[in-house]
């Protein structure tokens, strides 16, 4: 059994003074108990019960270079000596904006924010200001942050067109009045929504690869179909690349899928673990900010510490061969999962991209949307995850894996036998 005595004790103590005992609700669902870490180094985390854990959660995505990365440490330490934040402009903002426009296809300008949730809100507001319309389309099972207008219940039997319900107490239904929630990978559902709400839909927002929902992949032509439909109806298409940006390729899904939306949102892997987000898009869309049609603000936007982290992360990821190496690592894990499952009489399917994928037990075919993902055998995955943890490999819930540039062949030597053993023991 995994020994989490000290973590449990700290969690109990935390509950006394820290509301809920954790700082984001998702960490509560991590079994056996929310683990307390003392430090991290490369792809390893060290917990208070004395474990050294090989980490494939990467802080739910951001730690693409791991912890304690020498180049990141050096750059950030140097910036600390020059100032934490100014409340004025500085050249770092220009440097990062130029770099992002260079490496992300089709991005002409960027805007900085602090979290993925904020970036999504800014993109939605800009889309509404640009089109003069209020409705937005999002998809069941897609996560766009915790704000009222995008947090929507995805029932197994949700209607395929329209229909959305608050997910949490305190979330007014009114705030979802302009949010249409559709089934993903169904272009006809989007066409119907445009027909049912002529000249009212400002934008369609989608995770280009639905990593938050079992890493469902878009059907061939689906993403381009979304962009084309949006344009046909005078709306904008937004890719929420908070997970996929700088992760599945340097240019994110725009590069990986070869499709250019009107705007994309970035966070997580963009800044290697620092709180930094961005929106990239066409210049004429951002004119809504310069000509006063709308506004965007934030005390910490473009602060030099996080900018430095982002600039150094993206520069490091730009080194030749980085994505090939990460993708090979991911591929080796997927192969091992599938092989070990078959050898031990389990049915398992993996889906997703090189550095962000999910493994599902007891599905007959790769899931295409939320309705498929909920059919997977979650209990079996939880058992697998617990067995991996006992062997010192920490994976995310729901079978999700994130690969970083810090995962090398040394880590594969730990991971592959652990997978074999876990599949045997389920
Ligand atoms: C696709 C996507 N969009 C937005 C968000 C919200 O980002 P943040 O947690 O930084 O607010 C997340 C977070 O997981 C995400 O996965």
Tab-separated table of C-alpha atoms and ligand atoms in Angstrom:
chain	number	residue	atom	x	y	z
A	1	UNK	CA	0.000	0.000	0.000
A	2	UNK	CA	1.159	3.523	-0.771
A	3	UNK	CA	2.108	5.192	2.479
A	4	UNK	CA	0.501	8.634	2.663
A	5	UNK	CA	0.432	9.063	6.463
A	6	UNK	CA	2.151	12.444	6.580
A	7	UNK	CA	0.198	13.790	3.584
A	8	UNK	CA	-3.047	12.702	5.282
A	9	UNK	CA	-2.051	14.478	8.474
A	10	UNK	CA	-1.258	17.696	6.607
A	11	UNK	CA	-4.503	17.460	4.642
A	12	UNK	CA	-6.469	17.145	7.899
A	13	UNK	CA	-4.619	20.141	9.317
A	14	UNK	CA	-5.157	22.150	6.118
A	15	UNK	CA	-8.926	21.636	6.333
A	16	UNK	CA	-9.015	23.629	9.575
A	17	UNK	CA	-7.847	26.914	8.063
A	18	UNK	CA	-7.635	26.462	4.312
A	19	UNK	CA	-11.121	26.270	2.832
A	20	UNK	CA	-11.625	22.782	1.367
A	21	UNK	CA	-8.049	21.881	2.328
A	22	UNK	CA	-6.803	22.362	-1.247
A	23	UNK	CA	-6.280	25.340	-3.543
A	24	UNK	CA	-8.179	24.074	-6.571
A	25	UNK	CA	-11.060	21.632	-6.531
A	26	UNK	CA	-9.440	19.196	-8.964
A	27	UNK	CA	-6.710	18.299	-6.466
A	28	UNK	CA	-9.321	16.953	-4.083
A	29	UNK	CA	-10.231	14.180	-6.489
A	30	UNK	CA	-6.692	12.820	-6.541
A	31	UNK	CA	-6.624	9.504	-4.695
A	32	UNK	CA	-5.561	8.127	-2.234
A	33	UNK	CA	-5.263	11.572	-0.642
A	34	UNK	CA	-4.115	14.949	-1.918
A	35	UNK	CA	-0.365	14.434	-1.703
A	36	UNK	CA	1.934	17.052	-0.178
A	37	UNK	CA	5.213	17.677	-1.988
A	38	UNK	CA	8.384	19.060	-0.496
A	39	UNK	CA	10.199	19.774	-3.768
A	40	UNK	CA	10.547	18.866	-7.403
A	41	UNK	CA	13.544	18.242	-9.619
A	42	UNK	CA	13.279	17.564	-13.351
A	43	UNK	CA	10.438	15.063	-13.823
A	44	UNK	CA	10.521	13.938	-10.166
A	45	UNK	CA	8.439	15.100	-7.222
A	46	UNK	CA	9.363	14.377	-3.615
A	47	UNK	CA	6.544	13.967	-1.112
A	48	UNK	CA	6.381	14.389	2.649
A	49	UNK	CA	6.152	10.625	3.165
A	50	UNK	CA	9.583	10.153	1.616
A	51	UNK	CA	8.622	9.034	-1.900
A	52	UNK	CA	10.442	10.069	-5.046
A	53	UNK	CA	7.720	10.069	-7.687
A	54	UNK	CA	8.221	10.080	-11.434
A	55	UNK	CA	5.658	12.628	-12.512
A	56	UNK	CA	3.498	12.342	-15.633
A	57	UNK	CA	0.980	14.927	-14.462
A	58	UNK	CA	3.354	17.881	-14.851
A	59	UNK	CA	1.149	20.030	-12.604
A	60	UNK	CA	-1.792	19.280	-14.958
A	61	UNK	CA	0.231	20.362	-17.975
A	62	UNK	CA	2.509	23.345	-17.348
A	63	UNK	CA	5.750	21.655	-16.252
A	64	UNK	CA	6.852	20.770	-19.758
A	65	UNK	CA	10.479	21.440	-18.734
A	66	UNK	CA	10.051	19.907	-15.277
A	67	UNK	CA	11.041	21.613	-12.036
A	68	UNK	CA	14.405	23.183	-11.245
A	69	UNK	CA	15.290	23.645	-14.913
A	70	UNK	CA	18.754	25.284	-15.083
A	71	UNK	CA	17.996	27.739	-17.911
A	72	UNK	CA	14.660	28.747	-16.436
A	73	UNK	CA	16.189	29.165	-12.984
A	74	UNK	CA	19.012	31.285	-14.327
A	75	UNK	CA	16.773	33.586	-16.365
A	76	UNK	CA	14.216	34.043	-13.607
A	77	UNK	CA	16.842	34.588	-10.929
A	78	UNK	CA	18.459	37.275	-13.083
A	79	UNK	CA	15.068	38.940	-13.579
A	80	UNK	CA	14.362	38.841	-9.824
A	81	UNK	CA	17.363	41.109	-9.331
A	82	UNK	CA	16.023	43.533	-11.940
A	83	UNK	CA	12.505	43.769	-10.517
A	84	UNK	CA	9.360	41.781	-9.781
A	85	UNK	CA	6.916	43.974	-11.611
A	86	UNK	CA	6.789	47.612	-12.689
A	87	UNK	CA	3.271	48.675	-13.567
A	88	UNK	CA	4.966	50.095	-16.658
A	89	UNK	CA	5.950	48.659	-19.997
A	90	UNK	CA	9.191	46.795	-20.571
A	91	UNK	CA	10.898	45.227	-23.538
A	92	UNK	CA	10.227	41.653	-22.353
A	93	UNK	CA	6.612	42.032	-23.469
A	94	UNK	CA	7.696	42.855	-27.002
A	95	UNK	CA	10.216	40.021	-27.093
A	96	UNK	CA	7.649	37.410	-26.062
A	97	UNK	CA	4.984	38.802	-28.399
A	98	UNK	CA	7.454	38.692	-31.298
A	99	UNK	CA	8.502	35.141	-30.421
A	100	UNK	CA	4.925	33.882	-30.226
A	101	UNK	CA	4.007	35.487	-33.550
A	102	UNK	CA	7.074	33.836	-35.073
A	103	UNK	CA	6.412	30.284	-33.861
A	104	UNK	CA	2.613	30.049	-33.910
A	105	UNK	CA	1.175	29.911	-37.434
A	106	UNK	CA	-1.284	32.646	-38.312
A	107	UNK	CA	-0.869	34.639	-35.103
A	108	UNK	CA	-0.382	38.323	-35.922
A	109	UNK	CA	-0.724	39.808	-32.458
A	110	UNK	CA	-0.939	38.573	-28.882
A	111	UNK	CA	-2.400	39.782	-25.622
A	112	UNK	CA	-1.157	38.701	-22.191
A	113	UNK	CA	-3.090	37.556	-19.152
A	114	UNK	CA	-2.373	35.390	-16.103
A	115	UNK	CA	-4.454	32.216	-16.273
A	116	UNK	CA	-6.211	30.120	-18.856
A	117	UNK	CA	-9.603	31.063	-17.430
A	118	UNK	CA	-8.829	34.760	-17.866
A	119	UNK	CA	-7.513	34.281	-21.393
A	120	UNK	CA	-10.726	32.493	-22.370
A	121	UNK	CA	-12.861	35.301	-20.920
A	122	UNK	CA	-10.844	37.925	-22.758
A	123	UNK	CA	-11.167	36.015	-26.038
A	124	UNK	CA	-14.940	35.646	-25.614
A	125	UNK	CA	-15.358	39.326	-24.843
A	126	UNK	CA	-13.265	40.340	-27.829
A	127	UNK	CA	-15.253	37.997	-30.093
A	128	UNK	CA	-18.493	39.556	-28.859
A	129	UNK	CA	-17.174	43.079	-29.350
A	130	UNK	CA	-15.883	42.212	-32.826
A	131	UNK	CA	-19.140	40.651	-34.024
A	132	UNK	CA	-21.612	42.696	-31.996
A	133	UNK	CA	-23.314	39.416	-31.025
A	134	UNK	CA	-23.834	37.727	-27.661
A	135	UNK	CA	-24.261	33.980	-28.035
A	136	UNK	CA	-21.352	31.575	-27.837
A	137	UNK	CA	-21.093	27.912	-28.751
A	138	UNK	CA	-19.059	25.502	-26.647
A	139	UNK	CA	-19.002	21.718	-26.465
A	140	UNK	CA	-19.944	19.120	-23.857
A	141	UNK	CA	-16.932	17.789	-21.989
A	142	UNK	CA	-14.701	20.718	-22.948
A	143	UNK	CA	-13.204	22.698	-20.094
A	144	UNK	CA	-12.608	26.417	-20.550
A	145	UNK	CA	-12.011	27.445	-16.946
A	146	UNK	CA	-14.246	27.909	-13.952
A	147	UNK	CA	-16.117	31.100	-14.918
A	148	UNK	CA	-19.916	31.215	-14.986
A	149	UNK	CA	-20.428	31.497	-18.732
A	150	UNK	CA	-18.400	28.432	-19.703
A	151	UNK	CA	-18.803	25.963	-16.836
A	152	UNK	CA	-21.616	23.777	-18.081
A	153	UNK	CA	-23.026	20.491	-16.969
A	154	UNK	CA	-22.397	17.736	-19.468
A	155	UNK	CA	-25.057	15.155	-18.674
A	156	UNK	CA	-24.858	11.795	-20.354
A	157	UNK	CA	-28.238	12.487	-21.888
A	158	UNK	CA	-27.731	16.173	-22.641
A	159	UNK	CA	-29.568	17.361	-25.720
A	160	UNK	CA	-27.362	17.673	-28.765
A	161	UNK	CA	-28.372	21.210	-29.634
A	162	UNK	CA	-28.819	24.007	-27.118
A	163	UNK	CA	-29.480	23.027	-23.524
A	164	UNK	CA	-27.073	23.893	-20.783
A	165	UNK	CA	-27.297	23.801	-17.040
A	166	UNK	CA	-25.278	25.272	-14.192
A	167	UNK	CA	-22.709	22.905	-12.803
A	168	UNK	CA	-22.181	24.369	-9.359
A	169	UNK	CA	-24.131	26.206	-6.696
A	170	UNK	CA	-23.848	29.962	-7.000
A	171	UNK	CA	-23.623	29.816	-10.757
A	172	UNK	CA	-26.657	31.760	-12.043
A	173	UNK	CA	-28.494	30.091	-14.929
A	174	UNK	CA	-28.776	33.568	-16.485
A	175	UNK	CA	-25.096	33.645	-17.148
A	176	UNK	CA	-25.480	30.613	-19.350
A	177	UNK	CA	-28.396	32.087	-21.245
A	178	UNK	CA	-26.138	32.943	-24.153
A	179	UNK	CA	-24.108	29.741	-24.035
A	180	UNK	CA	-25.085	26.920	-26.383
A	181	UNK	CA	-23.638	23.551	-25.431
A	182	UNK	CA	-23.290	21.085	-28.279
A	183	UNK	CA	-21.923	17.605	-28.852
A	184	UNK	CA	-18.381	17.706	-30.249
A	185	UNK	CA	-17.356	16.148	-33.565
A	186	UNK	CA	-20.854	16.710	-34.929
A	187	UNK	CA	-20.653	19.461	-37.515
A	188	UNK	CA	-24.385	19.222	-38.242
A	189	UNK	CA	-25.162	20.227	-34.645
A	190	UNK	CA	-23.167	23.425	-35.164
A	191	UNK	CA	-24.818	24.101	-38.506
A	192	UNK	CA	-28.236	23.699	-36.853
A	193	UNK	CA	-27.256	26.090	-34.075
A	194	UNK	CA	-26.233	28.753	-36.598
A	195	UNK	CA	-29.522	28.223	-38.464
A	196	UNK	CA	-31.557	28.397	-35.263
A	197	UNK	CA	-29.844	31.595	-34.077
A	198	UNK	CA	-29.171	33.679	-37.190
A	199	UNK	CA	-26.754	36.611	-36.658
A	200	UNK	CA	-26.630	35.915	-32.929
A	201	UNK	CA	-23.616	33.660	-32.459
A	202	UNK	CA	-20.387	35.559	-31.817
A	203	UNK	CA	-18.053	32.602	-31.706
A	204	UNK	CA	-17.491	28.899	-31.378
A	205	UNK	CA	-14.919	27.955	-28.761
A	206	UNK	CA	-13.383	24.487	-28.791
A	207	UNK	CA	-10.458	22.574	-27.421
A	208	UNK	CA	-8.901	21.581	-30.760
A	209	UNK	CA	-7.977	18.231	-29.254
A	210	UNK	CA	-10.364	17.504	-26.395
A	211	UNK	CA	-7.643	16.556	-23.917
A	212	UNK	CA	-9.791	17.436	-20.898
A	213	UNK	CA	-12.276	14.842	-22.009
A	214	UNK	CA	-10.396	11.629	-22.605
A	215	UNK	CA	-8.128	13.228	-25.238
A	216	UNK	CA	-10.726	12.826	-27.984
A	217	UNK	CA	-9.298	13.690	-31.380
A	218	UNK	CA	-11.163	15.800	-33.935
A	219	UNK	CA	-12.582	13.859	-36.893
A	220	UNK	CA	-10.829	14.526	-40.189
A	221	UNK	CA	-11.899	17.926	-41.475
A	222	UNK	CA	-13.944	18.762	-38.361
A	223	UNK	CA	-11.847	21.694	-37.128
A	224	UNK	CA	-11.598	23.257	-40.593
A	225	UNK	CA	-15.333	22.666	-40.902
A	226	UNK	CA	-15.892	24.633	-37.691
A	227	UNK	CA	-13.752	27.531	-38.891
A	228	UNK	CA	-15.511	27.564	-42.278
A	229	UNK	CA	-18.976	27.418	-40.720
A	230	UNK	CA	-18.103	30.275	-38.366
A	231	UNK	CA	-16.910	32.410	-41.253
A	232	UNK	CA	-19.932	31.536	-43.382
A	233	UNK	CA	-22.097	32.892	-40.549
A	234	UNK	CA	-20.005	35.946	-39.631
A	235	UNK	CA	-18.744	34.416	-36.369
A	236	UNK	CA	-15.246	33.762	-35.028
A	237	UNK	CA	-13.688	30.431	-34.189
A	238	UNK	CA	-11.561	30.235	-31.047
A	239	UNK	CA	-9.238	27.344	-30.278
A	240	UNK	CA	-8.722	26.989	-26.544
A	241	UNK	CA	-5.094	25.892	-26.617
A	242	UNK	CA	-4.503	26.236	-22.889
A	243	UNK	CA	-3.481	22.564	-22.863
A	244	UNK	CA	-2.395	21.968	-26.457
A	245	UNK	CA	-0.466	25.218	-27.003
A	246	UNK	CA	3.327	24.726	-27.050
A	247	UNK	CA	2.630	21.119	-26.047
A	248	UNK	CA	1.452	19.037	-28.992
A	249	UNK	CA	3.733	21.089	-31.268
A	250	UNK	CA	5.604	24.349	-30.850
A	251	UNK	CA	2.800	26.017	-32.802
A	252	UNK	CA	0.150	24.012	-30.891
A	253	UNK	CA	-2.921	22.720	-32.686
A	254	UNK	CA	-2.635	25.391	-35.348
A	255	UNK	CA	0.558	23.641	-36.445
A	256	UNK	CA	-0.409	20.063	-35.508
A	257	UNK	CA	-3.791	20.139	-37.265
A	258	UNK	CA	-2.883	22.701	-39.924
A	259	UNK	CA	-6.004	24.747	-39.188
A	260	UNK	CA	-6.045	28.468	-38.393
A	261	UNK	CA	-8.810	29.727	-36.128
A	262	UNK	CA	-9.391	33.442	-35.573
A	263	UNK	CA	-8.062	33.443	-32.007
A	264	UNK	CA	-6.344	30.947	-29.708
A	265	UNK	CA	-5.832	30.981	-25.970
A	266	UNK	CA	-2.612	29.817	-24.301
A	267	UNK	CA	-1.383	29.134	-20.744
A	268	UNK	CA	0.095	26.044	-19.002
A	269	UNK	CA	3.064	24.827	-21.125
A	270	UNK	CA	3.549	28.372	-22.409
A	271	UNK	CA	5.418	29.416	-19.256
A	272	UNK	CA	6.751	26.161	-17.819
A	273	UNK	CA	4.904	26.383	-14.499
A	274	UNK	CA	4.531	30.139	-14.035
A	275	UNK	CA	1.194	31.908	-14.096
A	276	UNK	CA	1.098	33.336	-17.577
A	277	UNK	CA	-1.477	33.210	-20.329
A	278	UNK	CA	-1.879	34.677	-23.775
A	279	UNK	CA	-4.339	35.135	-26.584
A	280	UNK	CA	-3.102	35.027	-30.147
A	281	UNK	CA	-5.043	36.106	-33.191
A	282	UNK	CA	-5.600	38.341	-36.151
A	283	UNK	CA	-4.626	41.992	-35.898
A	284	UNK	CA	-8.039	43.279	-37.026
A	285	UNK	CA	-9.696	41.361	-34.179
A	286	UNK	CA	-7.436	42.972	-31.576
A	287	UNK	CA	-8.313	46.373	-33.087
A	288	UNK	CA	-11.456	46.113	-30.936
A	289	UNK	CA	-9.154	46.854	-27.983
A	290	UNK	CA	-7.170	49.686	-29.539
A	291	UNK	CA	-10.217	51.514	-30.899
A	292	UNK	CA	-12.134	51.222	-27.622
A	293	UNK	CA	-14.877	48.793	-28.684
A	294	UNK	CA	-13.890	46.720	-25.646
A	295	UNK	CA	-11.270	46.549	-22.893
A	296	UNK	CA	-8.936	44.133	-21.216
A	297	UNK	CA	-6.982	44.721	-17.996
A	298	UNK	CA	-5.014	43.114	-15.194
A	299	UNK	CA	-2.479	44.297	-12.608
A	300	UNK	CA	-0.179	41.352	-13.224
A	301	UNK	CA	-0.559	41.147	-17.006
A	302	UNK	CA	2.833	41.049	-18.679
A	303	UNK	CA	4.783	40.950	-15.420
A	304	UNK	CA	8.483	40.441	-16.084
A	305	UNK	CA	8.966	37.280	-14.007
A	306	UNK	CA	6.294	35.283	-15.820
A	307	UNK	CA	7.256	36.795	-19.166
A	308	UNK	CA	10.820	35.684	-18.614
A	309	UNK	CA	9.604	32.191	-17.754
A	310	UNK	CA	7.478	32.080	-20.909
A	311	UNK	CA	10.225	33.433	-23.151
A	312	UNK	CA	12.756	30.930	-21.799
A	313	UNK	CA	10.298	28.018	-21.940
A	314	UNK	CA	9.305	28.674	-25.548
A	315	UNK	CA	12.944	29.295	-26.561
A	316	UNK	CA	14.007	26.008	-24.945
A	317	UNK	CA	11.160	24.115	-26.580
A	318	UNK	CA	12.251	25.615	-29.928
A	319	UNK	CA	15.523	23.677	-29.827
A	320	UNK	CA	15.640	21.207	-32.727
A	321	UNK	CA	14.453	17.687	-31.963
A	322	UNK	CA	12.595	18.570	-28.749
A	323	UNK	CA	9.112	17.587	-29.945
A	324	UNK	CA	10.386	14.483	-31.740
A	325	UNK	CA	11.957	13.299	-28.499
A	326	UNK	CA	8.844	14.011	-26.434
A	327	UNK	CA	6.605	12.358	-29.020
A	328	UNK	CA	8.790	9.247	-29.102
A	329	UNK	CA	8.553	9.014	-25.318
A	330	UNK	CA	4.777	9.300	-25.464
A	331	UNK	CA	4.579	6.751	-28.247
A	332	UNK	CA	6.652	4.242	-26.255
A	333	UNK	CA	4.306	4.612	-23.281
A	334	UNK	CA	1.180	4.213	-25.387
A	335	UNK	CA	2.593	1.123	-27.046
A	336	UNK	CA	3.554	-0.333	-23.668
A	337	UNK	CA	0.102	0.383	-22.223
A	338	UNK	CA	-1.670	-1.269	-25.132
A	339	UNK	CA	0.695	-4.248	-25.289
A	340	UNK	CA	0.647	-4.893	-21.532
A	341	UNK	CA	-3.133	-4.588	-21.477
A	342	UNK	CA	-3.554	-7.123	-24.281
A	343	UNK	CA	-1.008	-9.505	-22.740
A	344	UNK	CA	-2.939	-9.446	-19.494
A	345	UNK	CA	-6.427	-9.776	-20.924
A	346	UNK	CA	-7.561	-6.167	-20.572
A	347	UNK	CA	-9.212	-4.096	-23.260
A	348	UNK	CA	-7.502	-0.727	-23.537
A	349	UNK	CA	-7.480	2.070	-26.073
A	350	UNK	CA	-5.244	5.127	-26.088
A	351	UNK	CA	-6.033	8.323	-27.924
A	352	UNK	CA	-4.626	11.834	-28.166
A	353	UNK	CA	-1.416	13.387	-29.437
A	354	UNK	CA	2.260	12.664	-28.767
A	355	UNK	CA	2.637	14.548	-25.494
A	356	UNK	CA	-0.970	14.582	-24.276
A	357	UNK	CA	-3.007	11.409	-24.414
A	358	UNK	CA	-5.412	9.243	-22.436
A	359	UNK	CA	-5.795	5.527	-21.867
A	360	UNK	CA	-9.306	4.081	-21.577
A	361	UNK	CA	-10.257	0.657	-20.313
A	362	UNK	CA	-13.142	-1.255	-21.844
A	363	UNK	CA	-13.986	0.995	-24.781
A	364	UNK	CA	-14.460	-0.691	-28.172
A	365	UNK	CA	-13.319	2.270	-30.234
A	366	UNK	CA	-11.502	5.568	-29.673
A	367	UNK	CA	-13.989	7.967	-28.078
A	368	UNK	CA	-15.157	10.860	-30.261
A	369	UNK	CA	-16.868	12.968	-27.614
A	370	UNK	CA	-18.123	13.187	-24.054
A	371	UNK	CA	-20.880	10.623	-24.603
A	372	UNK	CA	-18.261	8.015	-25.553
A	373	UNK	CA	-15.761	8.904	-22.828
A	374	UNK	CA	-18.239	8.324	-20.002
A	375	UNK	CA	-18.534	4.676	-21.116
A	376	UNK	CA	-14.897	3.939	-20.138
A	377	UNK	CA	-14.164	1.806	-17.082
A	378	UNK	CA	-12.976	4.430	-14.610
A	379	UNK	CA	-12.659	2.007	-11.678
A	380	UNK	CA	-10.145	-0.076	-13.604
A	381	UNK	CA	-8.166	3.010	-14.436
A	382	UNK	CA	-8.168	4.089	-10.786
A	383	UNK	CA	-6.813	0.652	-9.852
A	384	UNK	CA	-4.095	0.956	-12.507
A	385	UNK	CA	-3.178	4.422	-11.297
A	386	UNK	CA	-2.879	3.229	-7.690
A	387	UNK	CA	-0.618	0.362	-8.772
A	388	UNK	CA	1.599	2.787	-10.711
A	389	UNK	CA	1.833	5.065	-7.680
A	390	UNK	CA	2.964	2.167	-5.528
A	391	UNK	CA	5.842	1.737	-7.983
A	392	UNK	CA	6.737	5.423	-7.779
A	393	UNK	CA	5.067	6.634	-10.992
A	394	UNK	CA	2.490	9.397	-10.528
A	395	UNK	CA	-0.194	9.622	-13.226
A	396	UNK	CA	-3.226	11.883	-13.503
A	397	UNK	CA	-6.775	10.651	-12.934
A	398	UNK	CA	-8.926	9.607	-15.904
A	399	UNK	CA	-6.007	7.910	-17.637
A	400	UNK	CA	-4.428	11.144	-18.831
A	401	UNK	CA	-0.689	11.415	-19.458
A	402	UNK	CA	1.455	14.483	-20.099
A	403	UNK	CA	4.953	14.065	-21.489
A	404	UNK	CA	7.607	16.747	-21.045
A	405	UNK	CA	11.026	17.525	-22.453
A	406	UNK	CA	12.406	16.309	-19.106
A	407	UNK	CA	11.284	12.714	-19.668
A	408	UNK	CA	14.237	10.772	-21.046
A	409	UNK	CA	15.069	7.139	-21.726
A	410	UNK	CA	16.067	6.808	-18.054
A	411	UNK	CA	12.472	7.537	-17.138
A	412	UNK	CA	11.188	5.054	-19.717
A	413	UNK	CA	13.308	2.403	-17.981
A	414	UNK	CA	11.227	3.038	-14.871
A	415	UNK	CA	7.857	3.552	-16.536
A	416	UNK	CA	7.640	0.641	-18.959
A	417	UNK	CA	8.273	-2.146	-16.384
A	418	UNK	CA	5.897	-0.365	-13.986
A	419	UNK	CA	3.153	-0.437	-16.637
A	420	UNK	CA	3.801	-4.141	-17.237
A	421	UNK	CA	3.585	-4.893	-13.531
A	422	UNK	CA	0.491	-2.769	-12.946
A	423	UNK	CA	-1.415	-4.366	-15.835
A	424	UNK	CA	-0.562	-7.793	-14.402
A	425	UNK	CA	-1.817	-6.863	-10.952
A	426	UNK	CA	-5.133	-5.152	-11.713
B	1	LIG	C1	-8.497	23.885	-22.164
B	1	LIG	C2	-8.467	24.699	-20.907
B	1	LIG	N1	-8.908	25.966	-20.936
B	1	LIG	C3	-8.882	26.748	-19.848
B	1	LIG	C4	-8.415	26.266	-18.642
B	1	LIG	C5	-8.387	27.156	-17.431
B	1	LIG	O1	-7.062	27.486	-17.168
B	1	LIG	P1	-6.620	27.967	-15.694
B	1	LIG	O2	-6.750	26.782	-14.817
B	1	LIG	O3	-5.204	28.417	-15.899
B	1	LIG	O4	-7.516	29.077	-15.332
B	1	LIG	C6	-7.941	24.964	-18.558
B	1	LIG	C7	-7.443	24.416	-17.290
B	1	LIG	O5	-7.210	23.255	-17.103
B	1	LIG	C8	-7.974	24.153	-19.721
B	1	LIG	O6	-7.551	22.885	-19.687
